[in-house]
Amino acid sequence: MRPIRPGDRGPAVTEIRTVLSALDLLGPAAAPDADDFDAHTERAVRAFQQSRGLSVDGRVGAETWRALDAARWRLGARTLYHAVPEPLTGEDVRSLQERLLEMGYDVGRADAIYGVRTSRAVAQFQREVGLTPDGTCGPHTMNALRRLGRKVVGGRPQWLRESDAIRQSGPTLVGRTVVVDPGHGGTDPGVVVPDGPLRWTEADLVYDLASRLEGRLAASGVRVQLTRGPAQRACLPDVERAHLANSLGADVFISLHCDGHANPAAEGVATYHYGTDNGVTSATGERLAGLVQREIVARTGLRDCRTHAKAWDLLRLTRMPAVRVEIGYLTSPDDRARLVDPRFRDTLAEAVVAAVQRMYFPIERDVPTGSIDVSELRAVVAAGTVVD
Ligand SMILES: [Zn+2]
C-alpha cells in the first residue's frame, strides 16, 4: 500500500487522527474528526513512531498503520487469546502484560504481543484466583484482574520503585528513618505468663527490645521513632500505627511481638510481610522478612518458624517495607528463659540491625547471614560521618 502522507485527505486520515487524538498526541487545537493530513497530524505521527520504536518519517505506511491499529484497543474491550499463527497485538495486550508483571507473573517483556508466555501467565493467574486456566483473557478474567488490580496497583509498582531506590541509595544507613513498633501496650499487655512472684508480659518485653534496637540503630546514624512509650494509657490500634509510620515517611517499619500458645512445646521465631493467598506480595517486605528471620535464627538458634505473607492492616497500610516479627513463645519455658535475659535481647537487637543494614547492601554485595559485626559497622559509619 502507498503510505498515507502529508497533504492527503479522506476517511483513512480521519481514522489515523482519531487514534492519535485518543493517545493524546494530536494536540488540543486539532479536531480529531478532520480528514486532512495537516502539520498537526504529521507531528503526531512522528511522535507516535518515535514512541513505538518505528522509523520516524511522518508517513503512515503498512508498519505504522498496524501499530496505530493495535494502539486503539483498550484493555477489556475485546477478548484476548493466543491466536496462531498471527498473534493478537495491541495496547490492551501491553496493559495486560504490565498488570501481570506488576503482580509478579512472568510474561517476559511487555511487548504488546499476546504470545505463549503471556497466555501461560494468564493461565497461572486464572488458576490462582479459581478460574478455568485456559489462558484466554475474557470478561471473567478481566473482572478478577480489576478486583485484584485495585489492591495491587499503587502497591506493587511502588514496591518495585522502592527496591530500586534502595539499591541505588548505597549501603549507608545514615539519615534513614526506621519506625520500630513494640506491639500492644496500654491496657493490652499481649501474652502474659506468671512466673513465681513475677509476671512477664509481651508488651513490656517487646518495649525493652524496641529501646535496645532504637539505641543500636541510632548509633548507626538512623533516625528511629517508636510507636509508643513504655507505659501509655491506651493501646494504639494497628491502623494508627501504620498511619504514623506513613506520616513519618519511614524507610522501614519493624513491629515486634512475642507469641503465646496453650501448648508449652510451641516455640520459635516467625516473620510476617505483606501478601495475599493469590501470590501478591510486597517484594521488599518479603526480602526484609527473610533477612530478619535468617539473622535472628542464625544468631540465636531459636526454632525457625519461617516467613509468611499476611494481609494484616499493619502490613497492608504501611507504604514502606514492613515486617512483624513474632520473637519466641513466652509460653515456652525454653524461649521464655532466653527472652527474659537482657543479653539475649541485645543479641536480638543486633540481628535486626544486621538485617536492616543488609536491605541497603546492593544484592551483589550482600554478605552471608550472621556475618555482619554491628560494632564494626558503627565504626565505619562513625568514620564516614567525620569525613562528612
Ligand atoms: Zn503480640
GROMACS .gro file of C-alpha atoms and ligand atoms in nm:
model
  389
    1MET     CA    1   0.000   0.000   0.000
    2ARG     CA    2   0.111   0.355  -0.073
    3PRO     CA    3   0.191   0.539   0.252
    4ILE     CA    4  -0.064   0.798   0.364
    5ARG     CA    5   0.133   1.121   0.376
    6PRO     CA    6   0.110   1.496   0.446
    7GLY     CA    7  -0.137   1.662   0.209
    8ASP     CA    8  -0.358   1.351   0.177
    9ARG     CA    9  -0.732   1.371   0.256
   10GLY     CA   10  -1.003   1.115   0.323
   11PRO     CA   11  -1.162   0.878   0.574
   12ALA     CA   12  -0.831   0.694   0.634
   13VAL     CA   13  -0.679   1.022   0.757
   14THR     CA   14  -0.977   1.074   0.990
   15GLU     CA   15  -0.919   0.726   1.132
   16ILE     CA   16  -0.549   0.799   1.190
   17ARG     CA   17  -0.630   1.132   1.359
   18THR     CA   18  -0.889   0.967   1.584
   19VAL     CA   19  -0.636   0.715   1.717
   20LEU     CA   20  -0.364   0.981   1.759
   21SER     CA   21  -0.610   1.205   1.943
   22ALA     CA   22  -0.710   0.921   2.178
   23LEU     CA   23  -0.339   0.876   2.254
   24ASP     CA   24  -0.316   1.249   2.339
   25LEU     CA   25  -0.067   1.305   2.058
   26LEU     CA   26  -0.270   1.527   1.825
   27GLY     CA   27  -0.277   1.835   2.048
   28PRO     CA   28  -0.582   2.018   2.182
   29ALA     CA   29  -0.608   2.262   1.888
   30ALA     CA   30  -0.664   1.992   1.626
   31ALA     CA   31  -1.007   1.841   1.558
   32PRO     CA   32  -0.977   1.460   1.561
   33ASP     CA   33  -1.256   1.416   1.303
   34ALA     CA   34  -1.099   1.635   1.033
   35ASP     CA   35  -0.988   1.446   0.721
   36ASP     CA   36  -0.673   1.627   0.613
   37PHE     CA   37  -0.320   1.513   0.687
   38ASP     CA   38  -0.205   1.852   0.816
   39ALA     CA   39   0.102   1.963   1.013
   40HIS     CA   40  -0.060   1.857   1.344
   41THR     CA   41  -0.114   1.509   1.205
   42GLU     CA   42   0.240   1.482   1.078
   43ARG     CA   43   0.385   1.590   1.414
   44ALA     CA   44   0.163   1.341   1.596
   45VAL     CA   45   0.257   1.058   1.359
   46ARG     CA   46   0.626   1.130   1.418
   47ALA     CA   47   0.577   1.132   1.795
   48PHE     CA   48   0.385   0.806   1.771
   49GLN     CA   49   0.653   0.643   1.555
   50GLN     CA   50   0.922   0.752   1.795
   51SER     CA   51   0.732   0.616   2.097
   52ARG     CA   52   0.689   0.278   1.925
   53GLY     CA   53   1.046   0.244   1.800
   54LEU     CA   54   0.940   0.272   1.434
   55SER     CA   55   1.136   0.462   1.173
   56VAL     CA   56   1.028   0.823   1.205
   57ASP     CA   57   0.918   0.959   0.863
   58GLY     CA   58   0.583   1.124   0.946
   59ARG     CA   59   0.400   0.899   0.699
   60VAL     CA   60   0.164   0.611   0.765
   61GLY     CA   61   0.292   0.305   0.579
   62ALA     CA   62   0.194  -0.057   0.649
   63GLU     CA   63   0.406  -0.085   0.965
   64THR     CA   64   0.284   0.238   1.124
   65TRP     CA   65  -0.072   0.151   1.025
   66ARG     CA   66  -0.051  -0.183   1.207
   67ALA     CA   67   0.092  -0.011   1.515
   68LEU     CA   68  -0.186   0.252   1.506
   69ASP     CA   69  -0.446  -0.018   1.464
   70ALA     CA   70  -0.305  -0.204   1.767
   71ALA     CA   71  -0.296   0.117   1.971
   72ARG     CA   72  -0.672   0.168   1.954
   73TRP     CA   73  -0.752  -0.128   2.175
   74ARG     CA   74  -0.825  -0.054   2.540
   75LEU     CA   75  -0.792  -0.337   2.790
   76GLY     CA   76  -1.126  -0.512   2.836
   77ALA     CA   77  -1.272  -0.403   2.500
   78ARG     CA   78  -1.214  -0.745   2.340
   79THR     CA   79  -1.131  -1.098   2.450
   80LEU     CA   80  -0.759  -1.171   2.430
   81TYR     CA   81  -0.622  -1.515   2.349
   82HIS     CA   82  -0.320  -1.680   2.198
   83ALA     CA   83  -0.401  -1.673   1.826
   84VAL     CA   84  -0.199  -1.891   1.587
   85PRO     CA   85  -0.020  -1.820   1.359
   86GLU     CA   86  -0.093  -1.444   1.370
   87PRO     CA   87  -0.086  -1.339   1.740
   88LEU     CA   88  -0.307  -1.058   1.869
   89THR     CA   89  -0.124  -0.732   1.931
   90GLY     CA   90  -0.234  -0.406   2.083
   91GLU     CA   91  -0.223  -0.157   2.366
   92ASP     CA   92  -0.469  -0.376   2.556
   93VAL     CA   93  -0.220  -0.664   2.541
   94ARG     CA   94   0.053  -0.431   2.666
   95SER     CA   95  -0.168  -0.308   2.954
   96LEU     CA   96  -0.248  -0.668   3.046
   97GLN     CA   97   0.121  -0.762   3.037
   98GLU     CA   98   0.216  -0.464   3.250
   99ARG     CA   99  -0.050  -0.551   3.502
  100LEU     CA  100   0.065  -0.914   3.517
  101LEU     CA  101   0.427  -0.803   3.555
  102GLU     CA  102   0.331  -0.575   3.842
  103MET     CA  103   0.166  -0.870   4.008
  104GLY     CA  104   0.479  -1.079   3.972
  105TYR     CA  105   0.383  -1.303   3.678
  106ASP     CA  106   0.645  -1.388   3.421
  107VAL     CA  107   0.536  -1.252   3.084
  108GLY     CA  108   0.888  -1.159   2.976
  109ARG     CA  109   0.879  -0.810   2.827
  110ALA     CA  110   0.559  -0.606   2.786
  111ASP     CA  111   0.584  -0.616   2.404
  112ALA     CA  112   0.209  -0.586   2.326
  113ILE     CA  113   0.209  -0.932   2.160
  114TYR     CA  114  -0.017  -1.200   2.308
  115GLY     CA  115   0.222  -1.493   2.273
  116VAL     CA  116   0.269  -1.826   2.455
  117ARG     CA  117   0.433  -1.669   2.757
  118THR     CA  118   0.152  -1.419   2.812
  119SER     CA  119  -0.107  -1.693   2.767
  120ARG     CA  120   0.076  -1.910   3.023
  121ALA     CA  121   0.094  -1.621   3.273
  122VAL     CA  122  -0.280  -1.558   3.229
  123ALA     CA  123  -0.347  -1.930   3.290
  124GLN     CA  124  -0.137  -1.918   3.606
  125PHE     CA  125  -0.328  -1.612   3.726
  126GLN     CA  126  -0.659  -1.784   3.647
  127ARG     CA  127  -0.558  -2.096   3.841
  128GLU     CA  128  -0.463  -1.887   4.143
  129VAL     CA  129  -0.793  -1.697   4.151
  130GLY     CA  130  -1.001  -2.012   4.088
  131LEU     CA  131  -1.096  -1.959   3.722
  132THR     CA  132  -1.062  -2.214   3.440
  133PRO     CA  133  -0.696  -2.181   3.338
  134ASP     CA  134  -0.749  -2.153   2.961
  135GLY     CA  135  -0.503  -1.867   2.907
  136THR     CA  136  -0.778  -1.656   2.746
  137CYS     CA  137  -0.844  -1.314   2.891
  138GLY     CA  138  -1.223  -1.263   2.869
  139PRO     CA  139  -1.476  -1.082   3.091
  140HIS     CA  140  -1.437  -1.312   3.396
  141THR     CA  141  -1.060  -1.285   3.396
  142MET     CA  142  -1.087  -0.909   3.341
  143ASN     CA  143  -1.315  -0.882   3.646
  144ALA     CA  144  -1.069  -1.078   3.857
  145LEU     CA  145  -0.785  -0.855   3.732
  146ARG     CA  146  -0.982  -0.540   3.810
  147ARG     CA  147  -1.071  -0.667   4.156
  148LEU     CA  148  -0.714  -0.757   4.238
  149GLY     CA  149  -0.569  -0.473   4.033
  150ARG     CA  150  -0.714  -0.224   4.277
  151LYS     CA  151  -0.525  -0.387   4.560
  152VAL     CA  152  -0.210  -0.427   4.360
  153VAL     CA  153  -0.186  -0.107   4.160
  154GLY     CA  154  -0.034   0.153   4.389
  155GLY     CA  155   0.115  -0.124   4.592
  156ARG     CA  156   0.333  -0.335   4.375
  157PRO     CA  157   0.473  -0.073   4.133
  158GLN     CA  158   0.556   0.137   4.435
  159TRP     CA  159   0.735  -0.157   4.591
  160LEU     CA  160   0.933  -0.208   4.275
  161ARG     CA  161   1.035   0.156   4.275
  162GLU     CA  162   1.115   0.119   4.640
  163SER     CA  163   1.352  -0.170   4.587
  164ASP     CA  164   1.517   0.023   4.303
  165ALA     CA  165   1.557   0.325   4.526
  166ILE     CA  166   1.709   0.108   4.795
  167ARG     CA  167   1.956  -0.048   4.553
  168GLN     CA  168   2.063   0.290   4.418
  169SER     CA  169   2.094   0.455   4.756
  170GLY     CA  170   2.409   0.269   4.857
  171PRO     CA  171   2.489   0.079   5.171
  172THR     CA  172   2.462   0.357   5.425
  173LEU     CA  173   2.201   0.370   5.697
  174VAL     CA  174   2.277   0.731   5.782
  175GLY     CA  175   1.973   0.955   5.755
  176ARG     CA  176   1.717   0.674   5.712
  177THR     CA  177   1.405   0.664   5.923
  178VAL     CA  178   1.314   0.336   6.087
  179VAL     CA  179   0.989   0.307   6.278
  180VAL     CA  180   1.007   0.042   6.549
  181ASP     CA  181   0.670  -0.075   6.673
  182PRO     CA  182   0.661  -0.253   7.009
  183GLY     CA  183   0.331  -0.445   6.997
  184HIS     CA  184   0.040  -0.399   7.238
  185GLY     CA  185   0.084  -0.158   7.533
  186GLY     CA  186  -0.157   0.047   7.742
  187THR     CA  187  -0.446  -0.166   7.861
  188ASP     CA  188  -0.335  -0.451   7.634
  189PRO     CA  189  -0.038  -0.646   7.778
  190GLY     CA  190  -0.037  -0.906   7.497
  191VAL     CA  191   0.075  -1.252   7.610
  192VAL     CA  192   0.105  -1.273   7.990
  193VAL     CA  193   0.288  -1.550   8.176
  194PRO     CA  194   0.306  -1.565   8.558
  195ASP     CA  195   0.647  -1.676   8.687
  196GLY     CA  196   0.650  -1.716   9.065
  197PRO     CA  197   0.608  -1.369   9.210
  198LEU     CA  198   0.686  -1.219   8.868
  199ARG     CA  199   0.465  -1.167   8.571
  200TRP     CA  200   0.616  -1.149   8.223
  201THR     CA  201   0.422  -0.955   7.964
  202GLU     CA  202   0.477  -0.939   7.594
  203ALA     CA  203   0.415  -0.561   7.595
  204ASP     CA  204   0.699  -0.495   7.843
  205LEU     CA  205   0.949  -0.735   7.684
  206VAL     CA  206   0.899  -0.604   7.331
  207TYR     CA  207   0.919  -0.246   7.456
  208ASP     CA  208   1.255  -0.324   7.615
  209LEU     CA  209   1.371  -0.491   7.295
  210ALA     CA  210   1.248  -0.191   7.093
  211SER     CA  211   1.453   0.052   7.302
  212ARG     CA  212   1.765  -0.165   7.265
  213LEU     CA  213   1.706  -0.167   6.890
  214GLU     CA  214   1.648   0.208   6.896
  215GLY     CA  215   1.987   0.264   7.060
  216ARG     CA  216   2.174   0.049   6.812
  217LEU     CA  217   2.004   0.195   6.506
  218ALA     CA  218   2.060   0.549   6.633
  219ALA     CA  219   2.430   0.466   6.678
  220SER     CA  220   2.437   0.366   6.308
  221GLY     CA  221   2.308   0.708   6.207
  222VAL     CA  222   1.944   0.608   6.168
  223ARG     CA  223   1.653   0.825   6.280
  224VAL     CA  224   1.441   0.598   6.496
  225GLN     CA  225   1.086   0.652   6.605
  226LEU     CA  226   0.896   0.419   6.841
  227THR     CA  227   0.519   0.394   6.800
  228ARG     CA  228   0.456   0.401   7.173
  229GLY     CA  229   0.611   0.468   7.512
  230PRO     CA  230   0.673   0.219   7.793
  231ALA     CA  231   0.352   0.293   7.985
  232GLN     CA  232   0.092   0.475   7.785
  233ARG     CA  233  -0.273   0.476   7.876
  234ALA     CA  234  -0.440   0.338   7.564
  235CYS     CA  235  -0.329   0.075   7.315
  236LEU     CA  236  -0.280   0.225   6.968
  237PRO     CA  237  -0.469   0.025   6.700
  238ASP     CA  238  -0.259  -0.121   6.416
  239VAL     CA  239  -0.426   0.109   6.161
  240GLU     CA  240  -0.296   0.412   6.351
  241ARG     CA  241   0.049   0.262   6.389
  242ALA     CA  242   0.061   0.222   6.010
  243HIS     CA  243  -0.058   0.580   5.953
  244LEU     CA  244   0.203   0.705   6.197
  245ALA     CA  245   0.481   0.529   6.003
  246ASN     CA  246   0.345   0.671   5.675
  247SER     CA  247   0.325   1.024   5.811
  248LEU     CA  248   0.685   1.000   5.933
  249GLY     CA  249   0.796   0.895   5.585
  250ALA     CA  250   0.964   0.587   5.732
  251ASP     CA  251   1.203   0.384   5.514
  252VAL     CA  252   1.148   0.064   5.712
  253PHE     CA  253   0.884  -0.049   5.961
  254ILE     CA  254   0.952  -0.322   6.216
  255SER     CA  255   0.683  -0.447   6.451
  256LEU     CA  256   0.797  -0.655   6.748
  257HIS     CA  257   0.586  -0.920   6.918
  258CYS     CA  258   0.621  -1.241   7.117
  259ASP     CA  259   0.389  -1.533   7.063
  260GLY     CA  260   0.192  -1.746   7.305
  261HIS     CA  261   0.024  -2.086   7.282
  262ALA     CA  262  -0.170  -2.320   7.513
  263ASN     CA  263   0.084  -2.590   7.430
  264PRO     CA  264   0.413  -2.506   7.610
  265ALA     CA  265   0.602  -2.704   7.344
  266ALA     CA  266   0.522  -2.437   7.082
  267GLU     CA  267   0.838  -2.230   7.030
  268GLY     CA  268   1.041  -2.036   6.778
  269VAL     CA  269   1.052  -1.718   6.571
  270ALA     CA  270   0.841  -1.625   6.265
  271THR     CA  271   0.842  -1.311   6.049
  272TYR     CA  272   0.547  -1.177   5.851
  273HIS     CA  273   0.536  -0.949   5.547
  274TYR     CA  274   0.250  -0.817   5.331
  275GLY     CA  275   0.100  -1.063   5.086
  276THR     CA  276  -0.221  -1.240   4.986
  277ASP     CA  277  -0.316  -1.600   4.914
  278ASN     CA  278  -0.303  -1.518   4.543
  279GLY     CA  279   0.070  -1.477   4.544
  280VAL     CA  280   0.055  -1.097   4.551
  281THR     CA  281   0.338  -0.984   4.776
  282SER     CA  282   0.548  -0.687   4.876
  283ALA     CA  283   0.882  -0.775   4.719
  284THR     CA  284   1.090  -0.560   4.952
  285GLY     CA  285   0.879  -0.655   5.254
  286GLU     CA  286   0.937  -1.020   5.174
  287ARG     CA  287   1.310  -0.962   5.139
  288LEU     CA  288   1.329  -0.773   5.469
  289ALA     CA  289   1.128  -1.050   5.639
  290GLY     CA  290   1.370  -1.312   5.506
  291LEU     CA  291   1.671  -1.116   5.628
  292VAL     CA  292   1.525  -1.053   5.975
  293GLN     CA  293   1.420  -1.415   6.009
  294ARG     CA  294   1.755  -1.557   5.894
  295GLU     CA  295   1.967  -1.319   6.104
  296ILE     CA  296   1.768  -1.399   6.419
  297VAL     CA  297   1.776  -1.775   6.360
  298ALA     CA  298   2.149  -1.771   6.277
  299ARG     CA  299   2.243  -1.560   6.581
  300THR     CA  300   2.012  -1.709   6.844
  301GLY     CA  301   1.929  -2.064   6.740
  302LEU     CA  302   1.558  -2.000   6.805
  303ARG     CA  303   1.348  -2.255   6.616
  304ASP     CA  304   1.288  -2.136   6.258
  305CYS     CA  305   0.912  -2.097   6.207
  306ARG     CA  306   0.987  -1.926   5.872
  307THR     CA  307   0.838  -1.619   5.699
  308HIS     CA  308   0.475  -1.585   5.597
  309ALA     CA  309   0.264  -1.350   5.386
  310LYS     CA  310  -0.029  -1.184   5.566
  311ALA     CA  311  -0.274  -0.910   5.464
  312TRP     CA  312  -0.294  -0.762   5.815
  313ASP     CA  313  -0.375  -0.388   5.836
  314LEU     CA  314  -0.033  -0.314   5.980
  315LEU     CA  315   0.142  -0.467   5.678
  316ARG     CA  316  -0.115  -0.368   5.417
  317LEU     CA  317  -0.143   0.001   5.506
  318THR     CA  318   0.225   0.079   5.561
  319ARG     CA  319   0.380   0.227   5.246
  320MET     CA  320   0.738   0.112   5.318
  321PRO     CA  321   0.894  -0.235   5.358
  322ALA     CA  322   0.721  -0.357   5.675
  323VAL     CA  323   0.756  -0.672   5.882
  324ARG     CA  324   0.613  -0.810   6.201
  325VAL     CA  325   0.840  -1.045   6.396
  326GLU     CA  326   0.699  -1.288   6.650
  327ILE     CA  327   1.013  -1.349   6.851
  328GLY     CA  328   0.980  -1.663   7.058
  329TYR     CA  329   0.687  -1.801   7.260
  330LEU     CA  330   0.654  -1.656   7.610
  331THR     CA  331   0.456  -1.970   7.692
  332SER     CA  332   0.755  -2.194   7.605
  333PRO     CA  333   0.981  -2.242   7.910
  334ASP     CA  334   1.289  -2.253   7.682
  335ASP     CA  335   1.206  -1.944   7.478
  336ARG     CA  336   1.095  -1.755   7.790
  337ALA     CA  337   1.417  -1.828   7.980
  338ARG     CA  338   1.607  -1.669   7.691
  339LEU     CA  339   1.372  -1.376   7.631
  340VAL     CA  340   1.390  -1.257   7.992
  341ASP     CA  341   1.771  -1.242   7.968
  342PRO     CA  342   1.874  -0.885   7.871
  343ARG     CA  343   2.187  -1.012   7.694
  344PHE     CA  344   1.968  -1.227   7.472
  345ARG     CA  345   1.758  -0.923   7.385
  346ASP     CA  346   2.082  -0.742   7.292
  347THR     CA  347   2.161  -1.027   7.051
  348LEU     CA  348   1.812  -0.997   6.903
  349ALA     CA  349   1.858  -0.623   6.854
  350GLU     CA  350   2.192  -0.685   6.678
  351ALA     CA  351   2.026  -0.937   6.447
  352VAL     CA  352   1.755  -0.689   6.344
  353VAL     CA  353   2.010  -0.412   6.282
  354ALA     CA  354   2.214  -0.650   6.063
  355ALA     CA  355   1.900  -0.734   5.864
  356VAL     CA  356   1.810  -0.368   5.810
  357GLN     CA  357   2.170  -0.298   5.706
  358ARG     CA  358   2.161  -0.580   5.454
  359MET     CA  359   1.850  -0.425   5.295
  360TYR     CA  360   2.078  -0.143   5.185
  361PHE     CA  361   2.363  -0.353   5.051
  362PRO     CA  362   2.340  -0.392   4.675
  363ILE     CA  363   2.231  -0.750   4.605
  364GLU     CA  364   2.568  -0.846   4.457
  365ARG     CA  365   2.748  -0.712   4.764
  366ASP     CA  366   2.530  -0.889   5.017
  367VAL     CA  367   2.709  -1.088   5.286
  368PRO     CA  368   2.643  -1.427   5.449
  369THR     CA  369   2.385  -1.436   5.725
  370GLY     CA  370   2.519  -1.379   6.074
  371SER     CA  371   2.842  -1.228   5.941
  372ILE     CA  372   2.787  -0.855   5.992
  373ASP     CA  373   2.962  -0.729   6.303
  374VAL     CA  374   2.740  -0.442   6.402
  375SER     CA  375   3.007  -0.275   6.617
  376GLU     CA  376   3.246  -0.271   6.320
  377LEU     CA  377   2.971  -0.123   6.113
  378ARG     CA  378   2.925   0.155   6.366
  379ALA     CA  379   3.297   0.234   6.344
  380VAL     CA  380   3.272   0.262   5.964
  381VAL     CA  381   2.967   0.484   5.991
  382ALA     CA  382   3.134   0.699   6.257
  383ALA     CA  383   3.443   0.738   6.035
  384GLY     CA  384   3.218   0.834   5.744
  385THR     CA  385   3.036   1.093   5.950
  386VAL     CA  386   3.367   1.263   6.041
  387VAL     CA  387   3.458   1.298   5.673
  388ASP     CA  388   3.115   1.448   5.601
  389ZN      ZN  389   0.159  -0.970   7.010
   0.00000   0.00000   0.00000
